[in-house]
Every structure is written in C-alpha cells, then in structure tokens.
Short mmCIF file of C-alpha atoms and ligand atoms in Angstrom, two decimals:
data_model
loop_
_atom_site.label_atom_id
_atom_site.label_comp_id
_atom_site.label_asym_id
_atom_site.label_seq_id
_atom_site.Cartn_x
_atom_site.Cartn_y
_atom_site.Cartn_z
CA UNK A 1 -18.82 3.58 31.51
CA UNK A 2 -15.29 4.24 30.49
CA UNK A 3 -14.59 7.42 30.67
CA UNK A 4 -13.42 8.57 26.86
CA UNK A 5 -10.19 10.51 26.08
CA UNK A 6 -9.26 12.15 23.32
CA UNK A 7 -5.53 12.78 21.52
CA UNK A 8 -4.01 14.21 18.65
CA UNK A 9 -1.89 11.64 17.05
CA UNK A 10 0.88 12.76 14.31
CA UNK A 11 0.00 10.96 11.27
CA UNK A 12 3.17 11.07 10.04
CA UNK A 13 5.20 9.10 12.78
CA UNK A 14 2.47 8.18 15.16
CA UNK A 15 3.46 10.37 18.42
CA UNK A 16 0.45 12.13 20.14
CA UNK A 17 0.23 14.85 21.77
CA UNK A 18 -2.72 16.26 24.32
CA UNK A 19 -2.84 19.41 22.20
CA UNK A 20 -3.01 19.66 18.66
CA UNK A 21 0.43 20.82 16.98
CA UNK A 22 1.05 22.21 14.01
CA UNK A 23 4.23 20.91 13.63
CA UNK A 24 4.93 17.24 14.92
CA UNK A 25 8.44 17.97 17.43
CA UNK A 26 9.26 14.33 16.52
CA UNK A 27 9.21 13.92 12.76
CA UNK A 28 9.42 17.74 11.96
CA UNK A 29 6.26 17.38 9.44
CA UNK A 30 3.30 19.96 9.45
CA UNK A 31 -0.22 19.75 9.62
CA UNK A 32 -0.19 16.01 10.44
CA UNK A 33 -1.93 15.72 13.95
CA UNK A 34 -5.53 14.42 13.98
CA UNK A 35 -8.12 13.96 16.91
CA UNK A 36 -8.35 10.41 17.74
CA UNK A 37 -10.00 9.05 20.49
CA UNK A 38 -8.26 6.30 23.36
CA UNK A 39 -10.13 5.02 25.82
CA UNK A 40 -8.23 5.51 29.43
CA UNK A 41 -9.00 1.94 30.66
CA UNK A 42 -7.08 0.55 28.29
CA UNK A 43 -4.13 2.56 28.26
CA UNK A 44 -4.16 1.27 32.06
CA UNK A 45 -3.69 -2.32 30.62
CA UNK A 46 -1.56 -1.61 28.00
CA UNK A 47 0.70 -0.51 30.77
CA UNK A 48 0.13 -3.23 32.86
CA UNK A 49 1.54 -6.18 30.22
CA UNK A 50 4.54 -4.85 30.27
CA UNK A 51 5.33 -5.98 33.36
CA UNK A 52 4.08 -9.34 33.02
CA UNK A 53 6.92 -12.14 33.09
CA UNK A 54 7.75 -12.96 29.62
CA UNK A 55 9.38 -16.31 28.02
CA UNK A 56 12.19 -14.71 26.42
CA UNK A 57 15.29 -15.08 27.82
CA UNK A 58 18.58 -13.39 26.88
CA UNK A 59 20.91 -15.59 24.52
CA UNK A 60 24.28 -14.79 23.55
CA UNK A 61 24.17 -13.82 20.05
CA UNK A 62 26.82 -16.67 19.37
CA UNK A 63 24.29 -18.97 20.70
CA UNK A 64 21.23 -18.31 18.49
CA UNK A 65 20.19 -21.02 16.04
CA UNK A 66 20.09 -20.15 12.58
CA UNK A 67 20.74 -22.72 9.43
CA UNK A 68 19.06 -21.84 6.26
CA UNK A 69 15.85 -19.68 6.58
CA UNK A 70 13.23 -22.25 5.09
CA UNK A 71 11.06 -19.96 2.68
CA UNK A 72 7.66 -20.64 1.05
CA UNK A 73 7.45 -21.17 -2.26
CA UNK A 74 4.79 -18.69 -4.33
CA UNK A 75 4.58 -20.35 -7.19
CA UNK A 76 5.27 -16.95 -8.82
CA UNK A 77 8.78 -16.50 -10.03
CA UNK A 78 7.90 -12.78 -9.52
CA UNK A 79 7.15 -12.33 -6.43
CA UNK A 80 9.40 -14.97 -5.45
CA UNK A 81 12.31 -13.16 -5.99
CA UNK A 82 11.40 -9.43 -4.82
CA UNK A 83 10.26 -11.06 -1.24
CA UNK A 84 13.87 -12.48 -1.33
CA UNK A 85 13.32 -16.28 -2.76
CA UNK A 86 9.91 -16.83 -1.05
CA UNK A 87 7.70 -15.63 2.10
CA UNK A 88 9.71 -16.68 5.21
CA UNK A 89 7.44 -18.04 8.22
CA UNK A 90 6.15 -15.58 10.88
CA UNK A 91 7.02 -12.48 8.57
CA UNK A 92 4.46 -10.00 8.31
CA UNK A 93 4.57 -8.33 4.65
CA UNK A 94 2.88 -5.07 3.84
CA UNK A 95 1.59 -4.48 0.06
CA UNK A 96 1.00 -0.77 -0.83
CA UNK A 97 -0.32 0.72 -3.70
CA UNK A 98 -3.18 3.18 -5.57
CA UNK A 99 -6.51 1.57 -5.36
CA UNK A 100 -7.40 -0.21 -8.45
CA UNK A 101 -3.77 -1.32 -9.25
CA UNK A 102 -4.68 -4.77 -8.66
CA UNK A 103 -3.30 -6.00 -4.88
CA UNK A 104 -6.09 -7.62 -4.31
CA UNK A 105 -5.97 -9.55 -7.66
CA UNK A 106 -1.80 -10.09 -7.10
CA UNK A 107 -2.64 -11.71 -3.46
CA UNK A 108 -5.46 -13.88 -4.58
CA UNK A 109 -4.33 -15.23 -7.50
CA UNK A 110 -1.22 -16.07 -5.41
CA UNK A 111 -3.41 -18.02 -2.60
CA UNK A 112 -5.51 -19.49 -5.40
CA UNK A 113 -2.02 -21.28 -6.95
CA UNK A 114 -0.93 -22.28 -3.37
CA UNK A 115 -3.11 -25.63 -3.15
CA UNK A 116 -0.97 -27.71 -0.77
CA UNK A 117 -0.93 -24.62 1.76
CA UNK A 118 -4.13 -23.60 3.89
CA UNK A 119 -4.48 -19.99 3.41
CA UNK A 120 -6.97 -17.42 5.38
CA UNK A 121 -7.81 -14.31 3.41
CA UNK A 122 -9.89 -11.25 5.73
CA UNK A 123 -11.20 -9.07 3.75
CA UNK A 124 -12.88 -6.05 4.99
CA UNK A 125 -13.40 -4.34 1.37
CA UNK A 126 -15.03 -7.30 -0.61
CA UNK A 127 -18.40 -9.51 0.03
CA UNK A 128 -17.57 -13.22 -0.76
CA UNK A 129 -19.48 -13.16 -3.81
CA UNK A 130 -17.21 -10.46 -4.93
CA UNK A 131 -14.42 -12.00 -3.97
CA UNK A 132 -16.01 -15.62 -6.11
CA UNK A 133 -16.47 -13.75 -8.67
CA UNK A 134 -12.62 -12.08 -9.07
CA UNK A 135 -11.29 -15.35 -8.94
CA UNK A 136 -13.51 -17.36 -11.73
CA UNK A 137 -12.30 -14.21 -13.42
CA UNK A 138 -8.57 -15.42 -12.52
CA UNK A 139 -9.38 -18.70 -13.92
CA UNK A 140 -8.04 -20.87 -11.20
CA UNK A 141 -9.94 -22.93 -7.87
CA UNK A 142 -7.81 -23.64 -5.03
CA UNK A 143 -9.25 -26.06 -2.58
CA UNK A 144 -8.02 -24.35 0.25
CA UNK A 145 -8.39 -21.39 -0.04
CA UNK A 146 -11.03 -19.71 2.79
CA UNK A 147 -12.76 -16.67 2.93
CA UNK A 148 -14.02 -14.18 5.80
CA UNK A 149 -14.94 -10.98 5.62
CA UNK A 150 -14.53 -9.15 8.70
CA UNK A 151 -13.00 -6.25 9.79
CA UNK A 152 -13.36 -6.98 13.89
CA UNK A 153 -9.72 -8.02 14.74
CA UNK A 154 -10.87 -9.80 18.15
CA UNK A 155 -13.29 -11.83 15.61
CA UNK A 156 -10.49 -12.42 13.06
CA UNK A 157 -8.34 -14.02 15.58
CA UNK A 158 -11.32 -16.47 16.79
CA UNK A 159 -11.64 -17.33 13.16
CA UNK A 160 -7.83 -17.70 13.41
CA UNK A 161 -7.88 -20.29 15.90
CA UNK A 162 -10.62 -22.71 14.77
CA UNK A 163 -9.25 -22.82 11.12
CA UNK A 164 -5.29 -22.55 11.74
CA UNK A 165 -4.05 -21.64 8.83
CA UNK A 166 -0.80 -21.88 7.44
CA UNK A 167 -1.08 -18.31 5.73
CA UNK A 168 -3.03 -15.18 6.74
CA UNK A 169 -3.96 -12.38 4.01
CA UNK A 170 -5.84 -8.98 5.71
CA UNK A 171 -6.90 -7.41 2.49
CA UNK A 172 -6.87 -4.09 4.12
CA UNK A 173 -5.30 -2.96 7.47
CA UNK A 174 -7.11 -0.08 6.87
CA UNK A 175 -10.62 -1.40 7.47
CA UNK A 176 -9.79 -3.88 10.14
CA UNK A 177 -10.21 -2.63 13.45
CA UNK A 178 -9.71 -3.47 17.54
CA UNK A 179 -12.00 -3.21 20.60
CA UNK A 180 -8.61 -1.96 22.39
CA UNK A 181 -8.96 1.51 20.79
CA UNK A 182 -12.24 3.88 20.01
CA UNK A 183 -11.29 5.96 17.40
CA UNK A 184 -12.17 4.71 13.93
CA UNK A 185 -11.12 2.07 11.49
CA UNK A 186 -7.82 3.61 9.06
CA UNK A 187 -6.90 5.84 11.81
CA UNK A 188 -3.39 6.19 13.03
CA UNK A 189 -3.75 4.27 16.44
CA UNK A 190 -6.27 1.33 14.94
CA UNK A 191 -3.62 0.41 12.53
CA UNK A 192 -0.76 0.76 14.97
CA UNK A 193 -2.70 -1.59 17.53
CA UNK A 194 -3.92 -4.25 14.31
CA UNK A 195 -1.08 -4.31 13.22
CA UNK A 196 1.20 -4.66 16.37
CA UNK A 197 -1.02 -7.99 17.21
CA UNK A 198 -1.05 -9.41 14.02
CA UNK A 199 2.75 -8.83 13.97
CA UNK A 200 2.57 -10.99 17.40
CA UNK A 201 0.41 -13.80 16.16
CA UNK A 202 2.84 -13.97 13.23
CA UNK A 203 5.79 -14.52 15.33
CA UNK A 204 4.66 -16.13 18.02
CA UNK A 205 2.93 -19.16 15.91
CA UNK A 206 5.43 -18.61 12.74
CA UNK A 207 2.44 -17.72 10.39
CA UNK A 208 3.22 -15.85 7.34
CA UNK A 209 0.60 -13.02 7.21
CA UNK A 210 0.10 -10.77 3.96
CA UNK A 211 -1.04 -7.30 5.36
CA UNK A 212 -2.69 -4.80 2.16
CA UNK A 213 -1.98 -1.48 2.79
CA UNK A 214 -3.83 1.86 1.19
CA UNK A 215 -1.35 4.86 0.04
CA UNK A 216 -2.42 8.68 0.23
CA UNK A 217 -2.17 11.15 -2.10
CA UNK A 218 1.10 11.62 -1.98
CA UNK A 219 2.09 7.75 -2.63
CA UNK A 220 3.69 6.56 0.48
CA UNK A 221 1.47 3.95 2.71
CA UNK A 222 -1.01 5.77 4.30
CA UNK A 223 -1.34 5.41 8.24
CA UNK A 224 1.67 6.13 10.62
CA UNK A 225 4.87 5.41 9.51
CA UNK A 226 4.99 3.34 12.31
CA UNK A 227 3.67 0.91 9.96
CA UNK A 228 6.19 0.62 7.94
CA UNK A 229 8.49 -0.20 11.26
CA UNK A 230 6.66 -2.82 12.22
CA UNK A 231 6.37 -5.07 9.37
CA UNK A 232 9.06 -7.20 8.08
CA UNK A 233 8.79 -5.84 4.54
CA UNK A 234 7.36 -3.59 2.62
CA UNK A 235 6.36 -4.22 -1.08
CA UNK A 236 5.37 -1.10 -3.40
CA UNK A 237 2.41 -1.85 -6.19
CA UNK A 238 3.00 0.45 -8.78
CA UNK A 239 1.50 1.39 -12.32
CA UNK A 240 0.26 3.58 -14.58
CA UNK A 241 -4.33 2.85 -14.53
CA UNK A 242 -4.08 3.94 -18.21
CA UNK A 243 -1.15 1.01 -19.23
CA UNK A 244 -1.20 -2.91 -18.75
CA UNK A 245 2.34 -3.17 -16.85
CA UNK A 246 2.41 -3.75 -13.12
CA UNK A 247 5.74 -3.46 -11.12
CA UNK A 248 5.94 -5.00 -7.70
CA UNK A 249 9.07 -3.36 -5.80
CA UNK A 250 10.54 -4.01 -2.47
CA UNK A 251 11.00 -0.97 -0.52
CA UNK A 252 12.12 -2.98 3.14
CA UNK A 253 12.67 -6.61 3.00
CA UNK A 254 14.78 -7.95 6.30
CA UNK A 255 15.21 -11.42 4.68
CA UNK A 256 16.02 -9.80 1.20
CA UNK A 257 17.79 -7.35 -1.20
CA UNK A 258 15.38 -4.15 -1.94
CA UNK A 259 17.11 -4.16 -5.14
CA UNK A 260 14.29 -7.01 -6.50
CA UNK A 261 11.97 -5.73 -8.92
CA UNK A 262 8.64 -7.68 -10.45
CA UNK A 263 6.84 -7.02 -13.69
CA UNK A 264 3.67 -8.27 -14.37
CA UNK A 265 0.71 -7.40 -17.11
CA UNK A 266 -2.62 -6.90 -16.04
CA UNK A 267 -4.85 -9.40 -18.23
CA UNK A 268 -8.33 -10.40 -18.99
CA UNK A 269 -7.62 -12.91 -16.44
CA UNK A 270 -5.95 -11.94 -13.73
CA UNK A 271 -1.91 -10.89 -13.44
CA UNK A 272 0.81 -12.38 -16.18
CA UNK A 273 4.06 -12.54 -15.16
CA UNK A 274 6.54 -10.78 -17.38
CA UNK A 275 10.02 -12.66 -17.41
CA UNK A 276 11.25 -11.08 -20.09
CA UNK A 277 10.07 -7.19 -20.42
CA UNK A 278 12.44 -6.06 -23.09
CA UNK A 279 10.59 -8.02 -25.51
CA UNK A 280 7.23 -6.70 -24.43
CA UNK A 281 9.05 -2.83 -24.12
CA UNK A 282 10.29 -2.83 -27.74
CA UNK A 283 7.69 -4.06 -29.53
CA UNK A 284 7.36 -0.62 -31.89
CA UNK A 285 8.85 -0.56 -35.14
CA UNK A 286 10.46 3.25 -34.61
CA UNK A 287 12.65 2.96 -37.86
CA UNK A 288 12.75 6.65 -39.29
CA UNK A 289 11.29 7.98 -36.39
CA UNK A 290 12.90 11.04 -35.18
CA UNK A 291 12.89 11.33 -31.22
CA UNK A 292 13.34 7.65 -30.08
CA UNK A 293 16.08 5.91 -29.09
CA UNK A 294 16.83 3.44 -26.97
CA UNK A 295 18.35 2.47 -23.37
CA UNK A 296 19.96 -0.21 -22.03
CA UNK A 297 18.44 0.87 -18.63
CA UNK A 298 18.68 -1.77 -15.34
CA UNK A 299 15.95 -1.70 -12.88
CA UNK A 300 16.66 -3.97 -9.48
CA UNK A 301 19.02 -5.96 -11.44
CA UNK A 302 17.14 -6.82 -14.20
CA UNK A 303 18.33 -5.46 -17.15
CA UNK A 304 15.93 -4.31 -19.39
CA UNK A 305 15.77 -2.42 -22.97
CA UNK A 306 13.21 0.73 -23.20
CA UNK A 307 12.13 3.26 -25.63
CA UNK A 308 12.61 6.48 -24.38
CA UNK A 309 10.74 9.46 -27.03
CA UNK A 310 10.93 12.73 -26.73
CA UNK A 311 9.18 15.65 -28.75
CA UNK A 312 10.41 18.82 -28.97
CA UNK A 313 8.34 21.72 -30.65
CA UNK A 314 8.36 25.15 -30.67
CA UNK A 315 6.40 26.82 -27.14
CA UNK A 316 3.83 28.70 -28.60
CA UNK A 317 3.11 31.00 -25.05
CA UNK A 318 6.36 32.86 -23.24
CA UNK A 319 7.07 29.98 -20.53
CA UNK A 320 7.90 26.99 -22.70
CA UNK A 321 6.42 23.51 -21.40
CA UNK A 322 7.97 21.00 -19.71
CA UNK A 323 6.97 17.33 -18.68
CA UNK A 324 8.30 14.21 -18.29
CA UNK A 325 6.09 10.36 -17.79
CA UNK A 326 8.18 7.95 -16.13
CA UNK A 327 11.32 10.19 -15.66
CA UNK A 328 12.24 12.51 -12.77
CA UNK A 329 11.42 16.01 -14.36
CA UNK A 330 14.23 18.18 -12.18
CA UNK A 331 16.49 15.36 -13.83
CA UNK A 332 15.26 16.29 -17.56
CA UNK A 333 15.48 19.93 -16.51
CA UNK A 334 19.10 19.52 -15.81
CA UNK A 335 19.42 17.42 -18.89
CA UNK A 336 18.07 20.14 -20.80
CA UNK A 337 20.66 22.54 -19.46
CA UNK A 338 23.73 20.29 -20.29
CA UNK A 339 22.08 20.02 -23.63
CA UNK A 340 21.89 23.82 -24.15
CA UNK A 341 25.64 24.09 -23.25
CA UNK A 342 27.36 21.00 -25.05
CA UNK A 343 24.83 21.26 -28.18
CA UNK A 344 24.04 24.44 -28.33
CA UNK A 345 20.39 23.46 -27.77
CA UNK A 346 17.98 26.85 -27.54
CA UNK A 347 15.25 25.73 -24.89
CA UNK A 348 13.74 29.19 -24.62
CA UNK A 349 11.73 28.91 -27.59
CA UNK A 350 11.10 24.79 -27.20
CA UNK A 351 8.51 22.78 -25.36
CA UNK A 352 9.84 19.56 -24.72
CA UNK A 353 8.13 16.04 -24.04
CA UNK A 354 9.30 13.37 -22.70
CA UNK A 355 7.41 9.74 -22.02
CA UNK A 356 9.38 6.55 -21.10
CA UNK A 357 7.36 3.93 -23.09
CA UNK A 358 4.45 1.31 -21.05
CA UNK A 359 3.79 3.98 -18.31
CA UNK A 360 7.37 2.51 -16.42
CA UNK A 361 8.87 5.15 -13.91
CA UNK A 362 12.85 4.28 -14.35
CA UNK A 363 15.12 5.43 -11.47
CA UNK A 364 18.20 4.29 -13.40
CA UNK A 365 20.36 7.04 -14.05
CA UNK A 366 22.06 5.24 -16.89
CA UNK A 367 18.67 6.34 -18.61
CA UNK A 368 20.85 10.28 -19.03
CA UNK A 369 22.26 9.58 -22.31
CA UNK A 370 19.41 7.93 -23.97
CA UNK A 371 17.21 11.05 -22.66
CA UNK A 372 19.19 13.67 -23.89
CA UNK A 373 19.83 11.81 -27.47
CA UNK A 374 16.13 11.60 -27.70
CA UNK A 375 15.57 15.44 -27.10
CA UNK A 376 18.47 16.38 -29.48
CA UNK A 377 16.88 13.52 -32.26
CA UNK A 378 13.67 15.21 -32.22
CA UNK A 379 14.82 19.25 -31.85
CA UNK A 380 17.53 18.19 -35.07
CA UNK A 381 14.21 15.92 -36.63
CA UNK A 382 17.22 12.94 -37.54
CA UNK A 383 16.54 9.82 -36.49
CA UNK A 384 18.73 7.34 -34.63
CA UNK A 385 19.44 4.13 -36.20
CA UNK A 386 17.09 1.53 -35.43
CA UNK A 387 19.84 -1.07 -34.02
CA UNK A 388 21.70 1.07 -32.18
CA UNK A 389 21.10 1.49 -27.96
CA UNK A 390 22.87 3.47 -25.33
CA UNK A 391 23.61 3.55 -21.37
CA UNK A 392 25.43 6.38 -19.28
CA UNK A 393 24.53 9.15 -16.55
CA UNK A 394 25.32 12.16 -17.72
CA UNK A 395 27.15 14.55 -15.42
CA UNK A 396 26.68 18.51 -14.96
CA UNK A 397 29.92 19.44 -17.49
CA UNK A 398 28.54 16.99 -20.09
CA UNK A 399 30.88 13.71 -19.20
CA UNK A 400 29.09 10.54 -19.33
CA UNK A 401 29.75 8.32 -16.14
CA UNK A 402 30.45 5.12 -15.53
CA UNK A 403 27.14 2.72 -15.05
CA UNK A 404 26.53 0.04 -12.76
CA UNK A 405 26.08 -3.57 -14.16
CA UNK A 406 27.57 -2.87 -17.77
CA UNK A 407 28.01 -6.53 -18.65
CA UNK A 408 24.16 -7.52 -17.98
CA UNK A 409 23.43 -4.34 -19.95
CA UNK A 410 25.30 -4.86 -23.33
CA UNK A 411 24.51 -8.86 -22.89
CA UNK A 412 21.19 -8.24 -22.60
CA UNK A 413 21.18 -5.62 -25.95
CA UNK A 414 22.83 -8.31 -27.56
CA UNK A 415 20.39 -11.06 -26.80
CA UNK A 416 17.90 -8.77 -28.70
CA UNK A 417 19.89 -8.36 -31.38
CA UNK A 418 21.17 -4.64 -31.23
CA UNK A 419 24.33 -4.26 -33.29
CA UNK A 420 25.75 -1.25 -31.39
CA UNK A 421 25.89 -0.03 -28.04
CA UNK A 422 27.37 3.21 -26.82
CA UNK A 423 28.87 2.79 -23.63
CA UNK A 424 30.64 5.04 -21.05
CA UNK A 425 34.03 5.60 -21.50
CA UNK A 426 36.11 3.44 -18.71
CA UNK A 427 33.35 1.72 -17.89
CA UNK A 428 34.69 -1.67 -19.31
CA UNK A 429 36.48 -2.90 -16.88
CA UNK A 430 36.64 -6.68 -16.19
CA UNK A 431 34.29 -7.42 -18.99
CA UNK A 432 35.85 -9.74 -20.92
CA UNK A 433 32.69 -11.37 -22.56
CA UNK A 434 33.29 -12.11 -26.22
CA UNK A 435 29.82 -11.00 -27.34
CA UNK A 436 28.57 -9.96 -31.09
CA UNK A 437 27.54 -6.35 -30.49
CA UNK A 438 29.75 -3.09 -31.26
CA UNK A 439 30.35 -1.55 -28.49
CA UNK A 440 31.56 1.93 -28.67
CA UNK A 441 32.67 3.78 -25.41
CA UNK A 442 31.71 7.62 -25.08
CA UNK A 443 33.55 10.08 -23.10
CA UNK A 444 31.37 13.41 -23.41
CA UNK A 445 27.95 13.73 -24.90
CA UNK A 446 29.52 15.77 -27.97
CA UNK A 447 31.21 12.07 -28.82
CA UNK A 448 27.95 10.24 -28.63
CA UNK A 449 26.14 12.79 -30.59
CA UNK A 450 28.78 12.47 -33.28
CA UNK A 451 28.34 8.96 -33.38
CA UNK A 452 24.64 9.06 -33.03
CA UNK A 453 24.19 11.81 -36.27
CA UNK A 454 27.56 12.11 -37.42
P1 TYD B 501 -7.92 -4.78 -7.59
O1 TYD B 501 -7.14 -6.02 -7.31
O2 TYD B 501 -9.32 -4.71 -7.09
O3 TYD B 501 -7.15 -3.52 -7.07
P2 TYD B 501 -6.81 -3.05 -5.59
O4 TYD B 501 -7.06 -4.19 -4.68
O5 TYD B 501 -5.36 -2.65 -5.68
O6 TYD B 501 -7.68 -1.88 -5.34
O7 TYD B 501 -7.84 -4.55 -9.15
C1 TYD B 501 -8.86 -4.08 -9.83
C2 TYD B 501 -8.53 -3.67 -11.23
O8 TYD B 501 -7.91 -4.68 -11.99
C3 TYD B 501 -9.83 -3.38 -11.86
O9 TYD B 501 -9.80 -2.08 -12.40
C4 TYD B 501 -10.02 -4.42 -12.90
C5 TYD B 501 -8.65 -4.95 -13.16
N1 TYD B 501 -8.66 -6.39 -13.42
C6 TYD B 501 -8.27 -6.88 -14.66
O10 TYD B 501 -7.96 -6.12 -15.59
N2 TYD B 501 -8.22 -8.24 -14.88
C7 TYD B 501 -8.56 -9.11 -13.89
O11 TYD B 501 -8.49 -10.33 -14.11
C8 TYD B 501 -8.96 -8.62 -12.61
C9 TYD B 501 -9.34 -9.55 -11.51
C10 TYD B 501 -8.97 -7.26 -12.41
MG1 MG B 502 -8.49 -4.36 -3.15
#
C-alpha cells in the first residue's frame, strides 16, 4: 500500500510546505495553507519524467514558423472578439464567475451553434438530462454536440481518444479529478495536476479546450493562482443575479487585447447578445428627474452611454451613509470631497446614493464628472437637461482630465441623438470629425456645473 503523505499547500499561489504556515513566504498572503494529501509514489514519478528525452528541440527564435494564427469561429460576435477574433487551436481558456451567472448556459449555447465542429463537453456538475433539458431551453440542437459526465480525468481522456473531438469543454475544473493525487476534488493540487494535463493534451494535439472555473468569496478564481498561469486566457463572467445584463471580460488573453469586453442579456432562452448596449442602458425617460445624468463612459473600447443616479438626503443617525452599485466607493468618497470643496457641498449632514443603472460595474474613470453632477443634481433637486451627456476624470483640485478615446465617445452620443456633450478641456486634439452634437469643453468642475445649472 502506498504509504500516504500529507502537505499544506498555499492556496493562494500553490507552494507547500511540510508545516502549516500562517503566512505563505512565497506570495506573502495569510491564512491560506490547507492540509492536502500526496501520495509519495507518485511524487517519485513525477520526478522521474523529467528526465525522460523529450521531442523538443531548441530553434532559433528567427526560425520559428508563424503566418497568421488560424482562429475558430464562435458564431458569437461576443465572444468572438473578447477571446481576440476567435478560440485559437490548442489554447486552453478558463471561464470564471459566481455560480448561477450563467457559464454553463454561455458555453453550451456556444457548442450548440458550432454544428460543423465536433465538440466534447465533461461535465461533472450536471446529469445529461439536465444538461437536455438547458439546451431545449436554449432553443437550438446541434448534431454534434456530445455529452459525458465524469469527473475521473484518466476516464475523460479515454473518452477523449475514442471520440476525438475537435473541441473540449470541462464544465468544472473544480469537480474533475486525477488518480495522480489523493487529496480531494477542488483542492489546490487536483486542479494544478487536471489542469497541467489538460493544458498538455491541448497542445500537444492542438485541441481547443474550454476549462469552467468556480470563484470564492472574494471574486477571483478559486484554486491556486497557479491556475491562472497555466491557461492561455482567462475570461471573467460577471453580473449582477438581481439584473438581466451579463458581461464577459478578458482578464489574460496571450492571443488577444484584455481590453475586449462582451455584453449579453440573460433571456427566457438562453444568452442574447447585446451589440448595441447604449440603447438597452438608456431606455428611461429621466426628463425632470433630479439626480440623473448621463455618461459617455467607454468600457474595453466600446463606447457606451449610461445613466448614472444619485440620491442625496439628509442622514438621519450621526455617521451619514454611503454606498455606491457599480462604482468604486473610495472613488465616490473622494468625489464627495472635491465636491465639498469646489461646490461647497455639506456631506456631514447627507447620505448619499449612488447606483450605475443595469447592475454594470464601470471602471472608466471618465465616469468622475457624470458622478459628481449627479450628486450635486440631486443635493440642489435641479435636474439636468435630458439631451445633454458628459465624460471627464475628475482630479483631487477639481480639474477635469483629459479622457481616453474622446472621438468614439462624442460619436457615439451623437449616434443617439444627444445635442450636447461636455468634454474635458484639451482633450480635442486630432478630432476633426464634423459631427452634429455641441460639444462644450470643461476645464474645472465649477465650469461644468455652470453649464449644467447655470
Ligand atoms: P448556469 O449556466 O447554470 O450558471 P453557472 O453555470 O454559471 O452556475 O445559469 C443558471 C441561471 O441562468 C439560472 O439561474 C437560470 C438562468 N437561465 C435563464 O434565465 N435562461 C436560460 O435560458 C437558462 C438556460 C438559464
Ligand atoms: Mg454551471
């Protein structure tokens, strides 16, 4: 009988230890070391591949082979573009995100549309029937499309190589584990080992594998950050439960930009693409409505226009409240402050409220201006003109900075018939687009708020 062997693995960034630490002397994070048990036999053979004579041979870098990376199509102009204009071959992709967000549904409904390609999808979460019964729900019958569900890896690569298929999903890398290692599926060295073999059956016979990937509490994938190393790219799932919008962001991509963003609507039937999420974003009529106004906010490089509201009442206990949905709340804070000095905004009698509208988390920080004039809108109770939208990052001394992408901002305010933009001051530069939209440049917030409520 092998003889068992136990080790404490760092969670974090997958180093173990013989003693359990509390804090990891590799990635400096405490409390992450778990028991996990290795068996010693294989740790023997582990050691001994490495010396086996391998293929490879060095190249000169000069000498390597490249031409156009030949990509598969998705059939989803979505997720086409934030994997980087389609899956390459051999790449092993990793999709994160909450549970109930809907990877599952994204990855099936993807396979399901791929009928010329011969697709394998593991899962080790969902019986068949389940599985039959999500995708009448999606509406759509591939014809080859195959199901196992299995979470043996050893077993998964026997089903492998009687079917070859031309794409692999392993809907989750959580629940899949090896006869290599002892210690249980999810844990930190299962989903190193899975994963480092299905990384090698990806490269070595230039299948495309789809790997799903839980997140922990605190959001990032969960399982060593190892992971995240090993895998070609990483794509983010993210959402509010409560709201229909989906967004599908690249985090890694080695044959892409992580600057790709997807939107999609959670439907009835399955995922909905959204090519055009201003529309969808500004579907309120707001007119008279004191505390909204709107940004001309990019996200990837998609412009996009969004409703930002605010509400600002009076706190009715000492410590006034603050919180922010879809905005970074030390951001608002410092908002706030600039506010209090350039406006001569009181916050220590105010609770303010702030919600970017669909349940969308915007990093932008060209979002500043449109913040801080819905805060003042709502503590003054005027409202902003319904055709009027704003972009600019507001800096500590109340200046409004220069924003990236200004041309795909005000052309895209345009195209939904805004009349007037305010823009940052000096921000202009090599846009020489005739377009049909005021555009007035801002220098300090005092000048926008002039403009804004005269
Ligand atoms: P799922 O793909 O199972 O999430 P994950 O794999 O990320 O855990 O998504 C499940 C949720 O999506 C579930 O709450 C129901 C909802 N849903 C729809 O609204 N419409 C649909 O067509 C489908 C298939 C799911
Ligand atoms: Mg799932």
């Amino acid at each position: 009988m092998a003889k068992t062997k136990t080790a404490y693995v760092c969670t974090n960034c997958g180093n173990d230890s013989p003693k359990w630490l509390g804090k990891c002397p590799v990635c400096g994070e405490w409390n992450t070391y778990v028991e996990e048990i290795i068996s010693k036999d294989n740790t023997s053979k582990n050691s001994q591949h490495l010396f086996e004579v391998s293929k490879a041979k060095p190249l000169l870098l000069k000498d390597v082979e490249t031409g156009e990376e030949p990509r598969m199509d998705m059939k989803d102009d979505e997720l086409n573009r934030v994997l980087g204009g389609g899956l390459v071959p051999g790449s092993l992709v990793l999709i994160g995100g909450e549970p109930g967000i809907g990877k599952s549904t994204l990855i099936l409904q993807t396979v399901l549309g791929l009928n010329s390609i011969k697709t394998l999808y593991v899962s080790g979460e969902e019986s068949a029937r389940q599985l039959k019964l999500r995708a009448d729900r999606i509406n759509s019958n591939s014809e080859n499309c195959f199901i196992v569900c299995e979470t043996n890896l050893e077993q998964i690569f026997v089903h492998i190589q009687n079917l070859k298929p031309d794409f692999v999903i392993i809907d989750s890398i959580q629940t899949i584990f090896t006869d290599m290692v002892e210690s249980s599926p999810g844990s930190v060295s299962q989903v190193r080992e899975c994963s480092a073999a299905i990384l090698k059956f990806a490269k070595e016979t230039s299948t495309p594998v789809v790997l799903i990937g839980h997140i922990n509490k605190e959001g990032s994938i969960a399982g060593p950050k190892v992971l995240e190393h090993i895998v070609d790219t990483v794509l983010q799932f993210e959402g509010d439960q409560h709201y229909m919008y989906r967004i599908l962001r690249s985090i890694k991509n080695r044959f892409g930009s992580t600057a790709e963003l997807g939107i999609y609507e959670m439907r009835q039937n399955g995922l909905r693409e959204v090519s055009n999420p201003s529309e969808l974003l500004l579907t309120q009529n707001h007119e008279g409505l004191s505390g909204v106004s709107i940004a001309a906010a990019i996200e990837g490089i998609r412009p996009f226009l969004i409703e930002t509201q605010a509400l600002v009442s009076t706190a009715a206990y000492g410590t006034p409240q603050r919180s922010a949905t879809g905005f970074d709340l030390r951001r608002m804070n410092m908002l706030l402050a600039v506010l209090e000095k350039r406006a001569g905004f009181k916050l220590i009698q105010k609770d303010v409220f702030l919600n970017i509208a669909g349940g969308l988390k915007v990093n932008d920080p060209g979002m500043d201006l449109s913040v801080i004039s819905a805060v003042l809108s709502s503590s003054l109770d005027i409202s902003i003109e319904k055709h009027v939208c704003m972009t600019g990052e507001v800096g500590l001394s109340g200046e409004i900075r220069p924003v990236n992408r200004i041309e795909q901002r005000i052309l895209e305010a345009e195209k939904l018939g805004f009349s007037k933009i305010l823009v940052p001051q000096n921000n202009l530069k090599g846009f020489t687009s005739k377009v049909n939209i005021e555009i007035v440049q801002v220098r300090k917030v005092e000048e926008a708020f002039r403009q804004l409520f005269g």
